[in-house]
CSV table of C-alpha atoms in Angstrom, one decimal:
chain,number,residue,atom,x,y,z
A,1,MET,CA,-49.6,-65.3,-63.1
A,2,THR,CA,-50.7,-68.9,-62.6
A,3,THR,CA,-48.2,-71.2,-61.0
A,4,ASP,CA,-47.4,-72.8,-64.4
A,5,ASP,CA,-46.2,-69.4,-65.6
A,6,LEU,CA,-43.6,-69.1,-62.8
A,7,PRO,CA,-39.9,-70.0,-63.4
A,8,PHE,CA,-40.1,-72.1,-60.2
A,9,GLY,CA,-42.7,-74.3,-58.5
A,10,LEU,CA,-44.9,-72.8,-55.9
A,11,GLY,CA,-46.2,-75.0,-53.1
A,12,VAL,CA,-47.3,-75.0,-49.5
A,13,SER,CA,-46.2,-76.7,-46.3
A,14,LEU,CA,-49.0,-78.1,-44.2
A,15,TYR,CA,-47.1,-76.8,-41.2
A,16,SER,CA,-48.6,-73.4,-42.2
A,17,TYR,CA,-52.0,-74.7,-40.9
A,18,THR,CA,-50.8,-75.8,-37.5
A,19,ASP,CA,-53.4,-73.6,-35.6
A,20,ASP,CA,-56.2,-74.8,-37.9
A,21,ILE,CA,-55.6,-78.5,-38.1
A,22,GLY,CA,-57.9,-80.2,-35.5
A,23,VAL,CA,-59.5,-76.8,-34.7
A,24,THR,CA,-61.1,-75.4,-37.8
A,25,MET,CA,-59.9,-77.8,-40.5
A,26,THR,CA,-59.0,-81.4,-41.0
A,27,VAL,CA,-55.7,-82.4,-42.7
A,28,GLU,CA,-57.7,-83.3,-45.8
A,29,GLU,CA,-59.4,-79.9,-45.8
A,30,CYS,CA,-56.0,-78.2,-45.5
A,31,ILE,CA,-54.7,-80.2,-48.5
A,32,ALA,CA,-57.8,-79.1,-50.5
A,33,ASP,CA,-57.1,-75.5,-49.5
A,34,VAL,CA,-53.6,-75.7,-50.8
A,35,ALA,CA,-55.0,-76.7,-54.2
A,36,ASP,CA,-57.7,-74.1,-54.1
A,37,LEU,CA,-55.2,-71.2,-53.6
A,38,GLY,CA,-53.5,-72.3,-56.8
A,39,ALA,CA,-50.4,-74.0,-55.5
A,40,THR,CA,-49.2,-77.3,-57.1
A,41,GLY,CA,-46.7,-78.5,-54.5
A,42,LEU,CA,-47.5,-80.1,-51.1
A,43,GLU,CA,-45.1,-80.4,-48.2
A,44,ILE,CA,-45.9,-82.3,-45.0
A,45,LEU,CA,-44.5,-83.4,-41.7
A,46,GLY,CA,-44.4,-87.1,-41.4
A,47,GLU,CA,-45.2,-87.5,-37.7
A,48,GLY,CA,-47.7,-84.6,-37.8
A,49,HIS,CA,-49.7,-85.3,-40.9
A,50,ILE,CA,-49.7,-89.0,-41.6
A,51,ARG,CA,-52.4,-91.0,-39.9
A,52,ASP,CA,-50.9,-93.8,-37.8
A,53,TYR,CA,-47.4,-92.8,-38.6
A,54,PRO,CA,-45.0,-94.6,-39.2
A,55,ASN,CA,-47.4,-97.4,-40.3
A,56,PRO,CA,-50.3,-95.8,-42.3
A,57,SER,CA,-52.9,-98.2,-43.6
A,58,THR,CA,-53.1,-99.2,-47.2
A,59,GLU,CA,-56.5,-97.4,-47.3
A,60,TRP,CA,-54.9,-94.2,-46.1
A,61,ILE,CA,-52.0,-94.5,-48.6
A,62,ASP,CA,-54.5,-95.1,-51.5
A,63,ALA,CA,-56.6,-92.2,-50.4
A,64,TRP,CA,-53.5,-90.0,-50.2
A,65,HIS,CA,-52.5,-90.8,-53.8
A,66,ALA,CA,-56.1,-90.4,-55.1
A,67,ARG,CA,-56.5,-87.0,-53.4
A,68,THR,CA,-53.2,-85.5,-54.6
A,69,GLU,CA,-53.9,-86.7,-58.1
A,70,ARG,CA,-57.4,-85.4,-58.1
A,71,LEU,CA,-56.3,-82.0,-56.8
A,72,GLY,CA,-53.3,-81.8,-59.2
A,73,LEU,CA,-50.8,-81.6,-56.3
A,74,THR,CA,-47.2,-82.9,-56.4
A,75,PRO,CA,-45.8,-84.2,-53.1
A,76,THR,CA,-42.6,-82.2,-52.7
A,77,LEU,CA,-40.9,-82.4,-49.3
A,78,TYR,CA,-41.4,-84.8,-46.4
A,79,GLY,CA,-40.3,-83.4,-43.1
A,80,SER,CA,-38.7,-86.0,-40.7
A,81,TRP,CA,-36.8,-85.9,-37.4
A,82,LEU,CA,-33.6,-87.3,-36.1
A,83,ASP,CA,-34.5,-86.6,-32.5
A,84,THR,CA,-31.1,-87.2,-30.8
A,85,ARG,CA,-32.7,-86.6,-27.4
A,86,ARG,CA,-35.4,-89.1,-28.0
A,87,PHE,CA,-34.2,-91.5,-25.3
A,88,PRO,CA,-34.1,-90.3,-21.7
A,89,GLY,CA,-30.6,-90.3,-20.2
A,90,ARG,CA,-28.7,-90.9,-23.4
A,91,SER,CA,-28.1,-89.6,-26.9
A,92,MET,CA,-29.3,-91.4,-30.1
A,93,THR,CA,-26.6,-93.5,-31.6
A,94,ALA,CA,-25.6,-93.3,-35.3
A,95,ASP,CA,-27.1,-96.8,-35.9
A,96,GLU,CA,-30.5,-95.5,-34.5
A,97,GLY,CA,-30.2,-92.3,-36.5
A,98,ALA,CA,-29.6,-94.3,-39.7
A,99,GLU,CA,-32.5,-96.6,-39.0
A,100,GLN,CA,-34.9,-93.7,-38.3
A,101,LEU,CA,-33.8,-92.0,-41.5
A,102,ALA,CA,-34.2,-95.1,-43.6
A,103,LEU,CA,-37.7,-95.6,-42.2
A,104,ASP,CA,-38.7,-92.1,-43.2
A,105,LEU,CA,-37.1,-92.3,-46.7
A,106,ARG,CA,-39.1,-95.4,-47.5
A,107,LEU,CA,-42.3,-93.9,-46.3
A,108,ALA,CA,-41.6,-90.7,-48.2
A,109,SER,CA,-41.0,-92.8,-51.3
A,110,THR,CA,-44.3,-94.7,-50.8
A,111,LEU,CA,-46.1,-91.4,-50.8
A,112,GLY,CA,-44.4,-90.0,-53.8
A,113,PHE,CA,-42.0,-87.4,-52.3
A,114,SER,CA,-38.8,-86.2,-54.0
A,115,PHE,CA,-37.2,-84.4,-51.0
A,116,LEU,CA,-36.7,-85.3,-47.4
A,117,ARG,CA,-35.7,-82.8,-44.7
A,118,PRO,CA,-34.2,-84.5,-41.6
A,119,LYS,CA,-34.6,-82.1,-38.7
A,120,ILE,CA,-31.5,-83.1,-36.7
A,121,GLY,CA,-31.0,-82.6,-33.0
A,122,VAL,CA,-28.7,-79.6,-32.2
A,123,ILE,CA,-26.0,-79.1,-29.7
A,124,SER,CA,-25.6,-75.3,-29.6
A,125,GLU,CA,-27.6,-72.1,-29.8
A,126,ASP,CA,-26.5,-71.5,-33.4
A,127,LEU,CA,-27.9,-74.9,-34.3
A,128,ARG,CA,-24.7,-76.9,-34.7
A,129,VAL,CA,-26.1,-80.4,-35.4
A,130,ASP,CA,-25.4,-83.5,-33.4
A,131,PRO,CA,-22.2,-85.3,-34.7
A,132,ILE,CA,-24.1,-88.5,-35.5
A,133,TRP,CA,-25.7,-86.8,-38.5
A,134,GLN,CA,-22.9,-87.5,-41.0
A,135,GLU,CA,-22.8,-91.3,-40.4
A,136,ALA,CA,-26.6,-91.5,-40.3
A,137,VAL,CA,-27.0,-89.7,-43.6
A,138,GLU,CA,-24.0,-91.2,-45.4
A,139,ARG,CA,-25.3,-94.7,-44.6
A,140,ASN,CA,-28.6,-93.8,-46.4
A,141,LEU,CA,-27.2,-92.1,-49.5
A,142,GLN,CA,-27.5,-95.2,-51.6
A,143,LEU,CA,-31.1,-95.8,-50.4
A,144,ALA,CA,-31.9,-92.2,-51.2
A,145,ALA,CA,-30.4,-92.7,-54.7
A,146,ASP,CA,-32.4,-95.9,-55.2
A,147,LEU,CA,-35.6,-94.1,-54.2
A,148,ASP,CA,-34.6,-90.9,-56.1
A,149,ILE,CA,-35.0,-88.7,-53.0
A,150,VAL,CA,-32.8,-85.8,-52.1
A,151,ILE,CA,-31.9,-85.5,-48.4
A,152,CYS,CA,-31.7,-81.8,-47.6
A,153,PRO,CA,-31.0,-80.4,-44.1
A,154,GLU,CA,-32.6,-77.1,-43.3
A,155,ILE,CA,-30.7,-73.8,-42.9
A,156,HIS,CA,-32.9,-72.2,-40.3
A,157,TRP,CA,-32.7,-69.0,-38.2
A,158,PRO,CA,-30.5,-68.4,-36.2
A,159,THR,CA,-28.1,-70.3,-38.4
A,160,VAL,CA,-26.7,-68.0,-41.1
A,161,ILE,CA,-25.5,-69.0,-44.5
A,162,LYS,CA,-21.9,-68.1,-43.8
A,163,SER,CA,-21.6,-70.4,-40.8
A,164,PRO,CA,-19.8,-73.5,-39.6
A,165,VAL,CA,-23.1,-75.4,-40.0
A,166,VAL,CA,-23.4,-74.7,-43.7
A,167,GLU,CA,-19.7,-75.3,-44.2
A,168,GLU,CA,-20.0,-78.7,-42.6
A,169,TYR,CA,-22.9,-79.6,-44.9
A,170,LEU,CA,-21.0,-78.4,-48.0
A,171,GLU,CA,-17.9,-80.3,-47.0
A,172,PHE,CA,-20.0,-83.5,-46.6
A,173,LYS,CA,-21.5,-83.0,-50.0
A,174,GLU,CA,-18.1,-82.5,-51.6
A,175,ARG,CA,-16.6,-85.5,-49.9
A,176,THR,CA,-19.5,-87.9,-50.8
A,177,GLY,CA,-20.1,-86.4,-54.2
A,178,SER,CA,-23.7,-87.4,-53.8
A,179,GLU,CA,-26.4,-85.8,-56.0
A,180,HIS,CA,-28.9,-86.9,-53.4
A,181,PHE,CA,-27.8,-84.4,-50.7
A,182,GLY,CA,-28.3,-80.7,-50.8
A,183,LEU,CA,-29.4,-77.6,-48.9
A,184,LEU,CA,-32.8,-76.5,-47.9
A,185,ILE,CA,-33.0,-72.7,-47.4
A,186,ASP,CA,-35.6,-71.3,-45.0
A,187,THR,CA,-36.2,-67.7,-46.0
A,188,GLY,CA,-36.6,-66.7,-42.4
A,189,VAL,CA,-32.8,-66.4,-42.3
A,190,PHE,CA,-33.2,-63.1,-44.2
A,191,GLU,CA,-35.7,-61.7,-41.6
A,192,LEU,CA,-35.3,-57.9,-41.6
A,193,SER,CA,-36.7,-57.4,-38.1
A,194,PRO,CA,-38.2,-59.6,-35.3
A,195,TYR,CA,-41.8,-60.4,-35.8
A,196,PRO,CA,-44.1,-59.8,-32.8
A,197,ARG,CA,-45.9,-63.1,-32.9
A,198,ARG,CA,-48.9,-63.5,-30.6
A,199,GLY,CA,-51.4,-66.2,-29.7
A,200,GLY,CA,-51.3,-69.9,-29.6
A,201,SER,CA,-54.4,-72.2,-29.7
A,202,ALA,CA,-52.4,-75.4,-29.4
A,203,SER,CA,-52.1,-76.6,-25.8
A,204,PHE,CA,-48.8,-78.3,-26.5
A,205,ARG,CA,-47.1,-75.1,-27.8
A,206,MET,CA,-44.0,-74.2,-25.7
A,207,GLY,CA,-43.4,-70.5,-25.4
A,208,ASP,CA,-44.5,-67.8,-27.7
A,209,GLY,CA,-41.7,-67.8,-30.2
A,210,SER,CA,-40.0,-64.8,-28.6
A,211,ALA,CA,-37.0,-66.7,-27.2
A,212,ARG,CA,-33.9,-65.7,-29.3
A,213,PRO,CA,-30.2,-65.8,-28.9
A,214,PRO,CA,-28.8,-62.4,-27.8
A,215,GLU,CA,-27.4,-61.4,-31.2
A,216,VAL,CA,-28.1,-62.8,-34.6
A,217,PRO,CA,-26.2,-61.2,-37.6
A,218,PHE,CA,-28.1,-59.6,-40.4
A,219,VAL,CA,-28.0,-61.9,-43.4
A,220,PRO,CA,-27.8,-60.2,-46.7
A,221,VAL,CA,-29.7,-61.9,-49.5
A,222,SER,CA,-26.5,-61.7,-51.6
A,223,ASP,CA,-25.1,-64.5,-49.4
A,224,LEU,CA,-27.7,-66.7,-51.0
A,225,ALA,CA,-26.0,-66.6,-54.4
A,226,ASP,CA,-23.0,-68.3,-53.0
A,227,VAL,CA,-24.9,-71.5,-52.1
A,228,MET,CA,-27.5,-71.6,-54.9
A,229,PRO,CA,-25.5,-74.3,-56.7
A,230,HIS,CA,-26.1,-76.5,-53.7
A,231,THR,CA,-29.7,-75.4,-52.9
A,232,VAL,CA,-32.3,-77.9,-53.8
A,233,TYR,CA,-35.4,-76.6,-52.0
A,234,PHE,CA,-36.8,-73.4,-50.4
A,235,GLN,CA,-39.2,-73.2,-47.5
A,236,ALA,CA,-40.6,-69.7,-48.2
A,237,LYS,CA,-41.0,-68.8,-44.5
A,238,PHE,CA,-43.1,-65.6,-43.9
A,239,TYR,CA,-45.0,-64.0,-41.1
A,240,GLU,CA,-47.3,-61.3,-42.4
A,241,VAL,CA,-48.4,-59.9,-45.8
A,242,ASP,CA,-50.6,-56.8,-45.4
A,243,ASP,CA,-53.6,-55.6,-47.4
A,244,ASP,CA,-51.3,-53.9,-49.9
A,245,LEU,CA,-49.4,-57.1,-50.5
A,246,VAL,CA,-46.3,-55.8,-48.6
A,247,ASP,CA,-44.2,-58.0,-46.5
A,248,ALA,CA,-42.2,-55.9,-44.1
A,249,TYR,CA,-40.2,-58.8,-42.7
A,250,ILE,CA,-38.9,-60.9,-45.6
A,251,PRO,CA,-37.2,-59.2,-48.7
A,252,TRP,CA,-39.0,-61.2,-51.4
A,253,ARG,CA,-37.9,-59.1,-54.3
A,254,GLU,CA,-34.2,-59.6,-53.6
A,255,ILE,CA,-34.8,-63.3,-52.9
A,256,ILE,CA,-36.6,-63.9,-56.1
A,257,ASP,CA,-33.9,-62.0,-58.0
A,258,VAL,CA,-31.2,-64.4,-56.8
A,259,VAL,CA,-33.5,-67.4,-57.3
A,260,VAL,CA,-34.3,-66.5,-60.9
A,261,ASP,CA,-30.8,-65.3,-61.8
A,262,SER,CA,-29.4,-68.6,-60.7
A,263,GLY,CA,-31.6,-70.6,-63.0
A,264,TYR,CA,-33.3,-72.4,-60.1
A,265,THR,CA,-36.5,-74.2,-61.2
A,266,GLY,CA,-37.2,-76.1,-58.0
A,267,TRP,CA,-39.9,-75.4,-55.3
A,268,LEU,CA,-40.7,-72.4,-53.2
A,269,SER,CA,-42.9,-74.0,-50.5
A,270,SER,CA,-44.8,-71.4,-48.4
A,271,GLU,CA,-44.5,-71.8,-44.6
A,272,TYR,CA,-46.7,-69.4,-42.7
A,273,GLU,CA,-45.4,-68.8,-39.2
A,274,GLY,CA,-47.1,-65.6,-38.1
A,275,HIS,CA,-49.6,-65.1,-35.3
A,276,HIS,CA,-50.7,-68.4,-33.7
A,277,GLU,CA,-54.4,-68.0,-34.4
A,278,PRO,CA,-57.0,-70.1,-36.4
A,279,TYR,CA,-58.2,-68.8,-39.8
A,280,ARG,CA,-55.1,-66.7,-40.5
A,281,ALA,CA,-53.1,-69.2,-42.5
A,282,PRO,CA,-55.5,-69.6,-45.5
A,283,ASP,CA,-55.7,-65.9,-46.0
A,284,GLN,CA,-52.0,-65.2,-45.5
A,285,LEU,CA,-51.0,-68.0,-47.9
A,286,ARG,CA,-53.1,-66.4,-50.6
A,287,ARG,CA,-51.6,-63.0,-50.0
A,288,GLN,CA,-48.1,-64.4,-50.1
A,289,HIS,CA,-48.7,-66.3,-53.3
A,290,ALA,CA,-50.2,-63.2,-54.9
A,291,LEU,CA,-47.1,-61.2,-53.8
A,292,ILE,CA,-44.7,-63.7,-55.3
A,293,ARG,CA,-46.6,-64.0,-58.5
A,294,THR,CA,-46.7,-60.2,-58.8
A,295,ILE,CA,-43.0,-59.9,-58.3
A,296,ALA,CA,-42.3,-62.6,-60.8
A,297,ALA,CA,-44.6,-61.1,-63.4
A,298,GLU,CA,-43.1,-57.7,-63.0
A,299,ARG,CA,-39.6,-59.1,-63.5
A,300,ALA,CA,-40.8,-61.1,-66.6
A,301,VAL,CA,-42.2,-58.0,-68.2
A,302,THR,CA,-39.3,-55.6,-67.5
A,303,GLY,CA,-36.5,-58.1,-67.7
A,304,ARG,CA,-34.9,-56.3,-64.8
A,305,PRO,CA,-34.2,-57.4,-61.3
A,306,ALA,CA,-37.4,-57.2,-59.2
A,307,HIS,CA,-35.8,-54.9,-56.6
A,308,ALA,CA,-34.3,-52.4,-59.1
A,309,ASP,CA,-37.2,-50.0,-58.7
A,310,ARG,CA,-38.5,-50.6,-55.2
A,311,ASN,CA,-38.0,-52.9,-52.2
């Protein structure tokens, strides 16, 4: 299947290339690779992938638009931060959080993005977010509406779908009634077993990814169905797809069943987070896209859930 045949959009996050950018590839070469593997959506991290962030030059912005248009890529999600520990000795205020979010919303709009993920500072091991988030986001809902951007905080391991974090987001959405706020689901929450990640070429990397809370509940994919009406974006997190196009860590057939059955037509944006080694991301991304396309094609032919015959 080509991406156009899929019932949802298939994209890639440039975060996948973390160990290649500046080592084996430039940002521009990574963007070209996203198009080459057949994806049509492009996700970035504002601070990490925009030259001279937060004030890129007019020349850089023009080149960005020319490149994405030439390659047939749609800017999907802009990753931003509300770093509540940014200032030594004190927390970020709601005013500062709102100002930071507004800055990134405007830059995301300039670059043509439709979704913005604010990575908000947390206050607990299960990723409860800093209390300033509600005021900072609410004060920007009108701006988001004016720019036609959906603000979508990320549900990321070890947060589970049935958790106080998600409840707080859903209560906020219900209270504000905003169509410009929704959930971003990181498929790593459905991880079947811990991935033994190795390596790390980046000198700034802290730790090896092995630090985990003592116990994290298994999250059944069936929980996803409960929040699909509020889900606006997927980061299709994965770690390893083998030579036989088998992913032993993320249950893609079950995930795609829920996604398709819900009528979701948004983006699945691949986020490779396996071994920290150069050259692996381009190959692994191609494998994952082949796996997703294969599952979707099988389902389209049989008309049955993708996991009915095998996992």
